JSON list of C-alpha atoms in Angstrom, two decimals:
[
{"chain": "A", "resi": 1, "resn": "UNK", "atom": "CA", "xyz": [-11.20, 28.93, -9.89]},
{"chain": "A", "resi": 2, "resn": "UNK", "atom": "CA", "xyz": [-11.87, 26.10, -7.46]},
{"chain": "A", "resi": 3, "resn": "UNK", "atom": "CA", "xyz": [-13.03, 22.53, -8.04]},
{"chain": "A", "resi": 4, "resn": "UNK", "atom": "CA", "xyz": [-14.36, 19.98, -5.57]},
{"chain": "A", "resi": 5, "resn": "UNK", "atom": "CA", "xyz": [-13.07, 16.51, -6.37]},
{"chain": "A", "resi": 6, "resn": "UNK", "atom": "CA", "xyz": [-14.51, 13.22, -5.08]},
{"chain": "A", "resi": 7, "resn": "UNK", "atom": "CA", "xyz": [-12.39, 10.07, -4.91]},
{"chain": "A", "resi": 8, "resn": "UNK", "atom": "CA", "xyz": [-14.46, 6.87, -5.14]},
{"chain": "A", "resi": 9, "resn": "UNK", "atom": "CA", "xyz": [-12.37, 4.35, -3.22]},
{"chain": "A", "resi": 10, "resn": "UNK", "atom": "CA", "xyz": [-14.38, 1.19, -3.89]},
{"chain": "A", "resi": 11, "resn": "UNK", "atom": "CA", "xyz": [-14.17, -2.59, -3.59]},
{"chain": "A", "resi": 12, "resn": "UNK", "atom": "CA", "xyz": [-15.36, -3.92, -6.98]},
{"chain": "A", "resi": 13, "resn": "UNK", "atom": "CA", "xyz": [-16.89, -7.36, -7.17]},
{"chain": "A", "resi": 14, "resn": "UNK", "atom": "CA", "xyz": [-14.38, -9.55, -8.94]},
{"chain": "A", "resi": 15, "resn": "UNK", "atom": "CA", "xyz": [-15.07, -9.82, -12.67]},
{"chain": "A", "resi": 16, "resn": "UNK", "atom": "CA", "xyz": [-18.73, -8.96, -12.11]},
{"chain": "A", "resi": 17, "resn": "UNK", "atom": "CA", "xyz": [-19.62, -5.72, -13.83]},
{"chain": "A", "resi": 18, "resn": "UNK", "atom": "CA", "xyz": [-23.36, -5.91, -13.15]},
{"chain": "A", "resi": 19, "resn": "UNK", "atom": "CA", "xyz": [-22.93, -6.50, -9.42]},
{"chain": "A", "resi": 20, "resn": "UNK", "atom": "CA", "xyz": [-20.33, -3.74, -9.15]},
{"chain": "A", "resi": 21, "resn": "UNK", "atom": "CA", "xyz": [-22.69, -1.27, -10.84]},
{"chain": "A", "resi": 22, "resn": "UNK", "atom": "CA", "xyz": [-25.36, -2.06, -8.27]},
{"chain": "A", "resi": 23, "resn": "UNK", "atom": "CA", "xyz": [-22.78, -1.66, -5.51]},
{"chain": "A", "resi": 24, "resn": "UNK", "atom": "CA", "xyz": [-21.68, 1.73, -6.87]},
{"chain": "A", "resi": 25, "resn": "UNK", "atom": "CA", "xyz": [-25.27, 2.98, -6.94]},
{"chain": "A", "resi": 26, "resn": "UNK", "atom": "CA", "xyz": [-25.71, 2.10, -3.28]},
{"chain": "A", "resi": 27, "resn": "UNK", "atom": "CA", "xyz": [-22.38, 3.67, -2.32]},
{"chain": "A", "resi": 28, "resn": "UNK", "atom": "CA", "xyz": [-23.17, 6.94, -4.09]},
{"chain": "A", "resi": 29, "resn": "UNK", "atom": "CA", "xyz": [-26.67, 7.16, -2.64]},
{"chain": "A", "resi": 30, "resn": "UNK", "atom": "CA", "xyz": [-25.18, 6.94, 0.85]},
{"chain": "A", "resi": 31, "resn": "UNK", "atom": "CA", "xyz": [-22.30, 9.36, 0.33]},
{"chain": "A", "resi": 32, "resn": "UNK", "atom": "CA", "xyz": [-23.05, 12.18, -2.12]},
{"chain": "A", "resi": 33, "resn": "UNK", "atom": "CA", "xyz": [-25.88, 14.26, -3.53]},
{"chain": "A", "resi": 34, "resn": "UNK", "atom": "CA", "xyz": [-26.30, 15.83, -6.98]},
{"chain": "A", "resi": 35, "resn": "UNK", "atom": "CA", "xyz": [-23.77, 18.61, -7.69]},
{"chain": "A", "resi": 36, "resn": "UNK", "atom": "CA", "xyz": [-21.98, 18.00, -4.38]},
{"chain": "A", "resi": 37, "resn": "UNK", "atom": "CA", "xyz": [-18.72, 17.36, -6.26]},
{"chain": "A", "resi": 38, "resn": "UNK", "atom": "CA", "xyz": [-17.50, 18.78, -9.57]},
{"chain": "A", "resi": 39, "resn": "UNK", "atom": "CA", "xyz": [-15.56, 15.66, -10.51]},
{"chain": "A", "resi": 40, "resn": "UNK", "atom": "CA", "xyz": [-15.93, 12.05, -9.34]},
{"chain": "A", "resi": 41, "resn": "UNK", "atom": "CA", "xyz": [-13.09, 9.61, -10.03]},
{"chain": "A", "resi": 42, "resn": "UNK", "atom": "CA", "xyz": [-13.13, 5.81, -9.85]},
{"chain": "A", "resi": 43, "resn": "UNK", "atom": "CA", "xyz": [-10.23, 3.30, -9.81]},
{"chain": "A", "resi": 44, "resn": "UNK", "atom": "CA", "xyz": [-8.73, 1.45, -12.78]},
{"chain": "A", "resi": 45, "resn": "UNK", "atom": "CA", "xyz": [-10.94, -1.24, -14.39]},
{"chain": "A", "resi": 46, "resn": "UNK", "atom": "CA", "xyz": [-13.73, 0.11, -12.21]},
{"chain": "A", "resi": 47, "resn": "UNK", "atom": "CA", "xyz": [-16.35, -2.58, -12.74]},
{"chain": "A", "resi": 48, "resn": "UNK", "atom": "CA", "xyz": [-14.21, -5.74, -12.80]},
{"chain": "A", "resi": 49, "resn": "UNK", "atom": "CA", "xyz": [-11.03, -5.23, -10.84]},
{"chain": "A", "resi": 50, "resn": "UNK", "atom": "CA", "xyz": [-7.62, -5.66, -12.51]},
{"chain": "A", "resi": 51, "resn": "UNK", "atom": "CA", "xyz": [-8.07, -8.81, -14.56]},
{"chain": "A", "resi": 52, "resn": "UNK", "atom": "CA", "xyz": [-6.68, -10.40, -17.71]},
{"chain": "A", "resi": 53, "resn": "UNK", "atom": "CA", "xyz": [-10.13, -11.86, -18.45]},
{"chain": "A", "resi": 54, "resn": "UNK", "atom": "CA", "xyz": [-11.14, -9.65, -21.36]},
{"chain": "A", "resi": 55, "resn": "UNK", "atom": "CA", "xyz": [-14.72, -10.86, -21.27]},
{"chain": "A", "resi": 56, "resn": "UNK", "atom": "CA", "xyz": [-14.99, -9.48, -17.74]},
{"chain": "A", "resi": 57, "resn": "UNK", "atom": "CA", "xyz": [-13.06, -6.25, -18.25]},
{"chain": "A", "resi": 58, "resn": "UNK", "atom": "CA", "xyz": [-14.41, -5.12, -21.64]},
{"chain": "A", "resi": 59, "resn": "UNK", "atom": "CA", "xyz": [-17.13, -2.50, -21.30]},
{"chain": "A", "resi": 60, "resn": "UNK", "atom": "CA", "xyz": [-20.33, -2.87, -23.31]},
{"chain": "A", "resi": 61, "resn": "UNK", "atom": "CA", "xyz": [-22.88, -0.21, -24.25]},
{"chain": "A", "resi": 62, "resn": "UNK", "atom": "CA", "xyz": [-24.83, -0.69, -21.03]},
{"chain": "A", "resi": 63, "resn": "UNK", "atom": "CA", "xyz": [-21.69, -0.06, -18.95]},
{"chain": "A", "resi": 64, "resn": "UNK", "atom": "CA", "xyz": [-20.91, 3.14, -20.83]},
{"chain": "A", "resi": 65, "resn": "UNK", "atom": "CA", "xyz": [-24.53, 4.27, -20.48]},
{"chain": "A", "resi": 66, "resn": "UNK", "atom": "CA", "xyz": [-24.38, 3.53, -16.75]},
{"chain": "A", "resi": 67, "resn": "UNK", "atom": "CA", "xyz": [-21.57, 6.03, -16.15]},
{"chain": "A", "resi": 68, "resn": "UNK", "atom": "CA", "xyz": [-23.08, 8.63, -18.48]},
{"chain": "A", "resi": 69, "resn": "UNK", "atom": "CA", "xyz": [-26.36, 8.40, -16.61]},
{"chain": "A", "resi": 70, "resn": "UNK", "atom": "CA", "xyz": [-24.52, 8.69, -13.28]},
{"chain": "A", "resi": 71, "resn": "UNK", "atom": "CA", "xyz": [-22.84, 11.87, -14.49]},
{"chain": "A", "resi": 72, "resn": "UNK", "atom": "CA", "xyz": [-26.20, 13.33, -15.44]},
{"chain": "A", "resi": 73, "resn": "UNK", "atom": "CA", "xyz": [-27.95, 12.21, -12.26]},
{"chain": "A", "resi": 74, "resn": "UNK", "atom": "CA", "xyz": [-25.22, 13.61, -10.02]},
{"chain": "A", "resi": 75, "resn": "UNK", "atom": "CA", "xyz": [-24.54, 16.67, -12.20]},
{"chain": "A", "resi": 76, "resn": "UNK", "atom": "CA", "xyz": [-20.80, 16.10, -12.27]},
{"chain": "A", "resi": 77, "resn": "UNK", "atom": "CA", "xyz": [-18.07, 14.84, -14.54]},
{"chain": "A", "resi": 78, "resn": "UNK", "atom": "CA", "xyz": [-17.05, 11.23, -13.94]},
{"chain": "A", "resi": 79, "resn": "UNK", "atom": "CA", "xyz": [-13.81, 9.42, -14.76]},
{"chain": "A", "resi": 80, "resn": "UNK", "atom": "CA", "xyz": [-14.04, 5.63, -14.84]},
{"chain": "A", "resi": 81, "resn": "UNK", "atom": "CA", "xyz": [-11.87, 2.76, -16.04]},
{"chain": "A", "resi": 82, "resn": "UNK", "atom": "CA", "xyz": [-12.38, -0.26, -18.26]},
{"chain": "A", "resi": 83, "resn": "UNK", "atom": "CA", "xyz": [-11.32, -1.95, -21.47]},
{"chain": "A", "resi": 84, "resn": "UNK", "atom": "CA", "xyz": [-12.51, -0.75, -24.88]},
{"chain": "A", "resi": 85, "resn": "UNK", "atom": "CA", "xyz": [-11.05, -1.92, -28.20]},
{"chain": "A", "resi": 86, "resn": "UNK", "atom": "CA", "xyz": [-8.55, -4.09, -26.34]},
{"chain": "A", "resi": 87, "resn": "UNK", "atom": "CA", "xyz": [-7.06, -1.14, -24.44]},
{"chain": "A", "resi": 88, "resn": "UNK", "atom": "CA", "xyz": [-7.12, -0.39, -20.71]},
{"chain": "A", "resi": 89, "resn": "UNK", "atom": "CA", "xyz": [-8.66, 3.07, -20.60]},
{"chain": "A", "resi": 90, "resn": "UNK", "atom": "CA", "xyz": [-9.71, 6.01, -18.48]},
{"chain": "A", "resi": 91, "resn": "UNK", "atom": "CA", "xyz": [-12.89, 7.65, -19.77]},
{"chain": "A", "resi": 92, "resn": "UNK", "atom": "CA", "xyz": [-14.37, 10.94, -18.63]},
{"chain": "A", "resi": 93, "resn": "UNK", "atom": "CA", "xyz": [-17.97, 11.96, -19.25]},
{"chain": "A", "resi": 94, "resn": "UNK", "atom": "CA", "xyz": [-19.88, 15.10, -18.32]},
{"chain": "A", "resi": 95, "resn": "UNK", "atom": "CA", "xyz": [-23.37, 15.85, -17.00]},
{"chain": "A", "resi": 96, "resn": "UNK", "atom": "CA", "xyz": [-24.65, 16.10, -20.59]},
{"chain": "A", "resi": 97, "resn": "UNK", "atom": "CA", "xyz": [-23.61, 12.45, -21.06]},
{"chain": "A", "resi": 98, "resn": "UNK", "atom": "CA", "xyz": [-20.83, 13.50, -23.44]},
{"chain": "A", "resi": 99, "resn": "UNK", "atom": "CA", "xyz": [-17.38, 11.92, -23.43]},
{"chain": "A", "resi": 100, "resn": "UNK", "atom": "CA", "xyz": [-14.83, 14.67, -22.85]},
{"chain": "A", "resi": 101, "resn": "UNK", "atom": "CA", "xyz": [-11.68, 12.55, -22.57]},
{"chain": "A", "resi": 102, "resn": "UNK", "atom": "CA", "xyz": [-10.38, 9.09, -23.44]},
{"chain": "A", "resi": 103, "resn": "UNK", "atom": "CA", "xyz": [-6.92, 7.99, -22.33]},
{"chain": "A", "resi": 104, "resn": "UNK", "atom": "CA", "xyz": [-5.45, 4.55, -22.97]},
{"chain": "A", "resi": 105, "resn": "UNK", "atom": "CA", "xyz": [-2.78, 3.21, -20.61]},
{"chain": "A", "resi": 106, "resn": "UNK", "atom": "CA", "xyz": [0.63, 3.60, -22.23]},
{"chain": "A", "resi": 107, "resn": "UNK", "atom": "CA", "xyz": [2.69, 1.44, -19.85]},
{"chain": "A", "resi": 108, "resn": "UNK", "atom": "CA", "xyz": [1.30, -2.08, -19.50]},
{"chain": "A", "resi": 109, "resn": "UNK", "atom": "CA", "xyz": [2.23, -4.05, -16.39]},
{"chain": "A", "resi": 110, "resn": "UNK", "atom": "CA", "xyz": [4.31, -6.89, -17.86]},
{"chain": "A", "resi": 111, "resn": "UNK", "atom": "CA", "xyz": [5.04, -8.24, -14.36]},
{"chain": "A", "resi": 112, "resn": "UNK", "atom": "CA", "xyz": [1.38, -9.32, -14.29]},
{"chain": "A", "resi": 113, "resn": "UNK", "atom": "CA", "xyz": [1.32, -10.20, -18.05]},
{"chain": "A", "resi": 114, "resn": "UNK", "atom": "CA", "xyz": [-0.96, -7.25, -18.87]},
{"chain": "A", "resi": 115, "resn": "UNK", "atom": "CA", "xyz": [1.02, -6.70, -22.07]},
{"chain": "A", "resi": 116, "resn": "UNK", "atom": "CA", "xyz": [0.02, -10.18, -23.29]},
{"chain": "A", "resi": 117, "resn": "UNK", "atom": "CA", "xyz": [-3.70, -9.42, -23.11]},
{"chain": "A", "resi": 118, "resn": "UNK", "atom": "CA", "xyz": [-4.08, -5.72, -23.90]},
{"chain": "A", "resi": 119, "resn": "UNK", "atom": "CA", "xyz": [-2.72, -3.17, -26.37]},
{"chain": "A", "resi": 120, "resn": "UNK", "atom": "CA", "xyz": [-0.95, -0.05, -25.06]},
{"chain": "A", "resi": 121, "resn": "UNK", "atom": "CA", "xyz": [-2.01, 3.46, -25.89]},
{"chain": "A", "resi": 122, "resn": "UNK", "atom": "CA", "xyz": [0.49, 5.79, -27.51]},
{"chain": "A", "resi": 123, "resn": "UNK", "atom": "CA", "xyz": [-0.28, 9.29, -26.28]},
{"chain": "A", "resi": 124, "resn": "UNK", "atom": "CA", "xyz": [-1.43, 11.42, -23.38]},
{"chain": "A", "resi": 125, "resn": "UNK", "atom": "CA", "xyz": [-4.61, 13.46, -23.46]},
{"chain": "A", "resi": 126, "resn": "UNK", "atom": "CA", "xyz": [-5.49, 16.61, -21.53]},
{"chain": "A", "resi": 127, "resn": "UNK", "atom": "CA", "xyz": [-8.95, 18.03, -20.96]},
{"chain": "A", "resi": 128, "resn": "UNK", "atom": "CA", "xyz": [-10.32, 21.15, -19.29]},
{"chain": "A", "resi": 129, "resn": "UNK", "atom": "CA", "xyz": [-12.72, 21.39, -16.37]},
{"chain": "A", "resi": 130, "resn": "UNK", "atom": "CA", "xyz": [-13.42, 24.44, -14.16]},
{"chain": "A", "resi": 131, "resn": "UNK", "atom": "CA", "xyz": [-10.41, 26.12, -15.85]},
{"chain": "A", "resi": 132, "resn": "UNK", "atom": "CA", "xyz": [-8.10, 23.28, -14.72]},
{"chain": "A", "resi": 133, "resn": "UNK", "atom": "CA", "xyz": [-6.06, 21.41, -17.32]},
{"chain": "A", "resi": 134, "resn": "UNK", "atom": "CA", "xyz": [-6.31, 17.72, -16.38]},
{"chain": "A", "resi": 135, "resn": "UNK", "atom": "CA", "xyz": [-4.18, 14.83, -17.64]},
{"chain": "A", "resi": 136, "resn": "UNK", "atom": "CA", "xyz": [-5.27, 11.25, -16.81]},
{"chain": "A", "resi": 137, "resn": "UNK", "atom": "CA", "xyz": [-2.87, 8.34, -16.30]},
{"chain": "A", "resi": 138, "resn": "UNK", "atom": "CA", "xyz": [-3.36, 4.75, -15.14]},
{"chain": "A", "resi": 139, "resn": "UNK", "atom": "CA", "xyz": [-1.60, 2.78, -12.38]},
{"chain": "A", "resi": 140, "resn": "UNK", "atom": "CA", "xyz": [1.78, 1.49, -13.71]},
{"chain": "A", "resi": 141, "resn": "UNK", "atom": "CA", "xyz": [2.21, 4.76, -15.66]},
{"chain": "A", "resi": 142, "resn": "UNK", "atom": "CA", "xyz": [3.04, 6.35, -12.30]},
{"chain": "A", "resi": 143, "resn": "UNK", "atom": "CA", "xyz": [6.48, 4.73, -12.24]},
{"chain": "A", "resi": 144, "resn": "UNK", "atom": "CA", "xyz": [7.60, 6.57, -15.38]},
{"chain": "A", "resi": 145, "resn": "UNK", "atom": "CA", "xyz": [8.39, 10.19, -14.59]},
{"chain": "A", "resi": 146, "resn": "UNK", "atom": "CA", "xyz": [9.18, 11.06, -18.21]},
{"chain": "A", "resi": 147, "resn": "UNK", "atom": "CA", "xyz": [5.55, 10.40, -19.15]},
{"chain": "A", "resi": 148, "resn": "UNK", "atom": "CA", "xyz": [4.42, 13.12, -16.75]},
{"chain": "A", "resi": 149, "resn": "UNK", "atom": "CA", "xyz": [7.13, 15.51, -17.88]},
{"chain": "A", "resi": 150, "resn": "UNK", "atom": "CA", "xyz": [5.68, 15.55, -21.41]},
{"chain": "A", "resi": 151, "resn": "UNK", "atom": "CA", "xyz": [2.66, 17.59, -20.36]},
{"chain": "A", "resi": 152, "resn": "UNK", "atom": "CA", "xyz": [3.69, 18.70, -16.86]},
{"chain": "A", "resi": 153, "resn": "UNK", "atom": "CA", "xyz": [4.06, 22.43, -17.55]},
{"chain": "A", "resi": 154, "resn": "UNK", "atom": "CA", "xyz": [0.62, 22.55, -19.21]},
{"chain": "A", "resi": 155, "resn": "UNK", "atom": "CA", "xyz": [-1.12, 20.37, -16.59]},
{"chain": "A", "resi": 156, "resn": "UNK", "atom": "CA", "xyz": [-2.78, 21.60, -13.40]},
{"chain": "A", "resi": 157, "resn": "UNK", "atom": "CA", "xyz": [-3.91, 18.14, -12.23]},
{"chain": "A", "resi": 158, "resn": "UNK", "atom": "CA", "xyz": [-2.60, 14.67, -12.97]},
{"chain": "A", "resi": 159, "resn": "UNK", "atom": "CA", "xyz": [-4.98, 11.89, -12.00]},
{"chain": "A", "resi": 160, "resn": "UNK", "atom": "CA", "xyz": [-3.78, 8.31, -11.53]},
{"chain": "A", "resi": 161, "resn": "UNK", "atom": "CA", "xyz": [-6.52, 5.67, -11.35]},
{"chain": "A", "resi": 162, "resn": "UNK", "atom": "CA", "xyz": [-5.15, 2.37, -10.12]},
{"chain": "A", "resi": 163, "resn": "UNK", "atom": "CA", "xyz": [-5.40, -1.14, -8.74]},
{"chain": "A", "resi": 164, "resn": "UNK", "atom": "CA", "xyz": [-2.18, -0.81, -6.73]},
{"chain": "A", "resi": 165, "resn": "UNK", "atom": "CA", "xyz": [-1.42, -3.69, -4.33]},
{"chain": "A", "resi": 166, "resn": "UNK", "atom": "CA", "xyz": [-1.09, -3.28, -0.57]},
{"chain": "A", "resi": 167, "resn": "UNK", "atom": "CA", "xyz": [2.39, -4.84, -0.72]},
{"chain": "A", "resi": 168, "resn": "UNK", "atom": "CA", "xyz": [3.73, -1.80, -2.60]},
{"chain": "A", "resi": 169, "resn": "UNK", "atom": "CA", "xyz": [1.51, 0.88, -1.07]},
{"chain": "A", "resi": 170, "resn": "UNK", "atom": "CA", "xyz": [4.42, 2.87, 0.39]},
{"chain": "A", "resi": 171, "resn": "UNK", "atom": "CA", "xyz": [5.93, 3.20, -3.10]},
{"chain": "A", "resi": 172, "resn": "UNK", "atom": "CA", "xyz": [2.57, 4.35, -4.50]},
{"chain": "A", "resi": 173, "resn": "UNK", "atom": "CA", "xyz": [2.34, 7.19, -2.00]},
{"chain": "A", "resi": 174, "resn": "UNK", "atom": "CA", "xyz": [5.95, 8.28, -2.51]},
{"chain": "A", "resi": 175, "resn": "UNK", "atom": "CA", "xyz": [5.56, 8.28, -6.29]},
{"chain": "A", "resi": 176, "resn": "UNK", "atom": "CA", "xyz": [2.34, 10.31, -6.18]},
{"chain": "A", "resi": 177, "resn": "UNK", "atom": "CA", "xyz": [4.02, 12.94, -4.03]},
{"chain": "A", "resi": 178, "resn": "UNK", "atom": "CA", "xyz": [7.12, 12.96, -6.24]},
{"chain": "A", "resi": 179, "resn": "UNK", "atom": "CA", "xyz": [5.07, 13.56, -9.40]},
{"chain": "A", "resi": 180, "resn": "UNK", "atom": "CA", "xyz": [3.35, 16.50, -7.70]},
{"chain": "A", "resi": 181, "resn": "UNK", "atom": "CA", "xyz": [6.67, 18.07, -6.66]},
{"chain": "A", "resi": 182, "resn": "UNK", "atom": "CA", "xyz": [8.36, 17.41, -10.02]},
{"chain": "A", "resi": 183, "resn": "UNK", "atom": "CA", "xyz": [5.58, 19.04, -12.02]},
{"chain": "A", "resi": 184, "resn": "UNK", "atom": "CA", "xyz": [4.37, 21.65, -9.50]},
{"chain": "A", "resi": 185, "resn": "UNK", "atom": "CA", "xyz": [0.77, 20.57, -9.90]},
{"chain": "A", "resi": 186, "resn": "UNK", "atom": "CA", "xyz": [-1.90, 18.62, -8.06]},
{"chain": "A", "resi": 187, "resn": "UNK", "atom": "CA", "xyz": [-1.69, 14.84, -8.26]},
{"chain": "A", "resi": 188, "resn": "UNK", "atom": "CA", "xyz": [-4.72, 12.69, -7.44]},
{"chain": "A", "resi": 189, "resn": "UNK", "atom": "CA", "xyz": [-4.38, 8.97, -6.87]},
{"chain": "A", "resi": 190, "resn": "UNK", "atom": "CA", "xyz": [-7.53, 6.82, -6.78]},
{"chain": "A", "resi": 191, "resn": "UNK", "atom": "CA", "xyz": [-6.97, 3.23, -5.68]},
{"chain": "A", "resi": 192, "resn": "UNK", "atom": "CA", "xyz": [-9.28, 0.41, -4.65]},
{"chain": "A", "resi": 193, "resn": "UNK", "atom": "CA", "xyz": [-9.71, -1.54, -1.41]},
{"chain": "A", "resi": 194, "resn": "UNK", "atom": "CA", "xyz": [-10.54, -5.18, -0.74]},
{"chain": "A", "resi": 195, "resn": "UNK", "atom": "CA", "xyz": [-9.04, -8.19, -2.49]},
{"chain": "A", "resi": 196, "resn": "UNK", "atom": "CA", "xyz": [-9.26, -10.28, -5.63]},
{"chain": "A", "resi": 197, "resn": "UNK", "atom": "CA", "xyz": [-8.17, -13.95, -5.87]},
{"chain": "A", "resi": 198, "resn": "UNK", "atom": "CA", "xyz": [-4.53, -12.91, -6.20]},
{"chain": "A", "resi": 199, "resn": "UNK", "atom": "CA", "xyz": [-3.96, -9.51, -4.61]},
{"chain": "A", "resi": 200, "resn": "UNK", "atom": "CA", "xyz": [-4.92, -7.52, -1.52]},
{"chain": "A", "resi": 201, "resn": "UNK", "atom": "CA", "xyz": [-5.55, -3.78, -1.82]},
{"chain": "A", "resi": 202, "resn": "UNK", "atom": "CA", "xyz": [-5.37, -1.19, 0.95]},
{"chain": "A", "resi": 203, "resn": "UNK", "atom": "CA", "xyz": [-6.67, 2.00, -0.60]},
{"chain": "A", "resi": 204, "resn": "UNK", "atom": "CA", "xyz": [-4.10, 4.72, -0.17]},
{"chain": "A", "resi": 205, "resn": "UNK", "atom": "CA", "xyz": [-6.01, 7.11, -2.42]},
{"chain": "A", "resi": 206, "resn": "UNK", "atom": "CA", "xyz": [-4.90, 10.68, -1.92]},
{"chain": "A", "resi": 207, "resn": "UNK", "atom": "CA", "xyz": [-4.47, 14.20, -3.19]},
{"chain": "A", "resi": 208, "resn": "UNK", "atom": "CA", "xyz": [-1.14, 16.03, -3.18]},
{"chain": "A", "resi": 209, "resn": "UNK", "atom": "CA", "xyz": [-0.49, 19.75, -3.60]},
{"chain": "A", "resi": 210, "resn": "UNK", "atom": "CA", "xyz": [2.06, 21.22, -6.05]},
{"chain": "A", "resi": 211, "resn": "UNK", "atom": "CA", "xyz": [4.50, 21.42, -3.12]},
{"chain": "A", "resi": 212, "resn": "UNK", "atom": "CA", "xyz": [3.98, 17.76, -2.23]},
{"chain": "A", "resi": 213, "resn": "UNK", "atom": "CA", "xyz": [1.81, 18.51, 0.78]},
{"chain": "A", "resi": 214, "resn": "UNK", "atom": "CA", "xyz": [-0.85, 15.89, 1.49]},
{"chain": "A", "resi": 215, "resn": "UNK", "atom": "CA", "xyz": [-4.30, 17.45, 1.08]},
{"chain": "A", "resi": 216, "resn": "UNK", "atom": "CA", "xyz": [-6.42, 14.31, 1.40]},
{"chain": "A", "resi": 217, "resn": "UNK", "atom": "CA", "xyz": [-5.54, 10.93, 2.89]},
{"chain": "A", "resi": 218, "resn": "UNK", "atom": "CA", "xyz": [-8.63, 8.73, 3.24]},
{"chain": "A", "resi": 219, "resn": "UNK", "atom": "CA", "xyz": [-8.86, 5.80, 5.62]},
{"chain": "A", "resi": 220, "resn": "UNK", "atom": "CA", "xyz": [-8.37, 2.34, 4.02]},
{"chain": "A", "resi": 221, "resn": "UNK", "atom": "CA", "xyz": [-12.08, 1.71, 3.56]},
{"chain": "A", "resi": 222, "resn": "UNK", "atom": "CA", "xyz": [-14.78, 2.19, 0.96]},
{"chain": "A", "resi": 223, "resn": "UNK", "atom": "CA", "xyz": [-16.22, 5.64, 0.53]},
{"chain": "A", "resi": 224, "resn": "UNK", "atom": "CA", "xyz": [-16.37, 8.87, -1.44]},
{"chain": "A", "resi": 225, "resn": "UNK", "atom": "CA", "xyz": [-13.72, 11.24, -0.13]},
{"chain": "A", "resi": 226, "resn": "UNK", "atom": "CA", "xyz": [-13.74, 14.88, -1.26]},
{"chain": "A", "resi": 227, "resn": "UNK", "atom": "CA", "xyz": [-11.42, 17.86, -1.27]},
{"chain": "A", "resi": 228, "resn": "UNK", "atom": "CA", "xyz": [-11.57, 21.30, -2.88]},
{"chain": "A", "resi": 229, "resn": "UNK", "atom": "CA", "xyz": [-8.68, 22.37, -5.11]},
{"chain": "A", "resi": 230, "resn": "UNK", "atom": "CA", "xyz": [-7.67, 25.88, -6.12]},
{"chain": "A", "resi": 231, "resn": "UNK", "atom": "CA", "xyz": [-5.95, 26.58, -9.42]},
{"chain": "A", "resi": 232, "resn": "UNK", "atom": "CA", "xyz": [-4.43, 29.65, -7.82]},
{"chain": "A", "resi": 233, "resn": "UNK", "atom": "CA", "xyz": [-2.19, 27.38, -5.75]},
{"chain": "A", "resi": 234, "resn": "UNK", "atom": "CA", "xyz": [-0.66, 25.94, -8.93]},
{"chain": "A", "resi": 235, "resn": "UNK", "atom": "CA", "xyz": [-0.07, 29.41, -10.35]},
{"chain": "A", "resi": 236, "resn": "UNK", "atom": "CA", "xyz": [1.47, 30.72, -7.14]},
{"chain": "A", "resi": 237, "resn": "UNK", "atom": "CA", "xyz": [3.73, 27.70, -6.67]},
{"chain": "A", "resi": 238, "resn": "UNK", "atom": "CA", "xyz": [5.10, 27.94, -10.19]},
{"chain": "A", "resi": 239, "resn": "UNK", "atom": "CA", "xyz": [5.53, 31.70, -9.96]},
{"chain": "A", "resi": 240, "resn": "UNK", "atom": "CA", "xyz": [7.36, 31.54, -6.63]},
{"chain": "A", "resi": 241, "resn": "UNK", "atom": "CA", "xyz": [9.82, 28.82, -7.72]},
{"chain": "A", "resi": 242, "resn": "UNK", "atom": "CA", "xyz": [9.76, 28.60, -11.54]},
{"chain": "A", "resi": 243, "resn": "UNK", "atom": "CA", "xyz": [12.03, 25.60, -12.09]},
{"chain": "A", "resi": 244, "resn": "UNK", "atom": "CA", "xyz": [9.95, 23.96, -14.84]},
{"chain": "A", "resi": 245, "resn": "UNK", "atom": "CA", "xyz": [11.45, 26.34, -17.40]},
{"chain": "A", "resi": 246, "resn": "UNK", "atom": "CA", "xyz": [14.86, 24.77, -16.73]},
{"chain": "A", "resi": 247, "resn": "UNK", "atom": "CA", "xyz": [13.76, 21.19, -17.45]},
{"chain": "A", "resi": 248, "resn": "UNK", "atom": "CA", "xyz": [15.73, 19.48, -20.25]},
{"chain": "A", "resi": 249, "resn": "UNK", "atom": "CA", "xyz": [13.31, 17.12, -21.97]},
{"chain": "A", "resi": 250, "resn": "UNK", "atom": "CA", "xyz": [15.71, 16.83, -24.93]},
{"chain": "A", "resi": 251, "resn": "UNK", "atom": "CA", "xyz": [18.27, 14.78, -23.00]}
]
């Protein structure tokens, strides 16, 4: 089974959810058509940028409806980020406007005081699409390999939505590739571009194969960048070199 994935590398308008929604509509109209991708993924805190201003980051009913309507209009599943119930989350909705997954960031970025404003999640979640088993994570989670090991053998795709700064972009790309190699699965990183009052972002979104090969490396600009993934590649990689069975998660 194959799946075409679209990475929405956007520049959100700082702490302005309404303006960012209008911007997203324009970007999608210019870049994709209904059913042209099976899955469309946005960066962390999609509508606001990475902010400790809970009034700006917390999604209301109209924001949730916006993404559900997008999924229906474009006949795809959509993963988007935002704050609900005081937690920084990744939410996935399908073309029937149903929520199919909700993940809450488990590792809060204390370096930027995120832990002082939000509550961490306490578990991973995996959902199925086009016969792929997909596990979402968020930004700072990427630094903690043990989190990925928990579900690695049962996961075909890890997705990492982020607001990862340009100053540490090289680390982001190395870590994405490492998680793909360690777990013999696809890893998708979706980052933003542009700048907020404190940080500059340089994109660096990408898709990595179970061998670590780079499958998609978009330019550092706004756009919807797509690639088709084959589950067969995960199966073949794990069959050819089955090292996951030797992993000691008990240590």
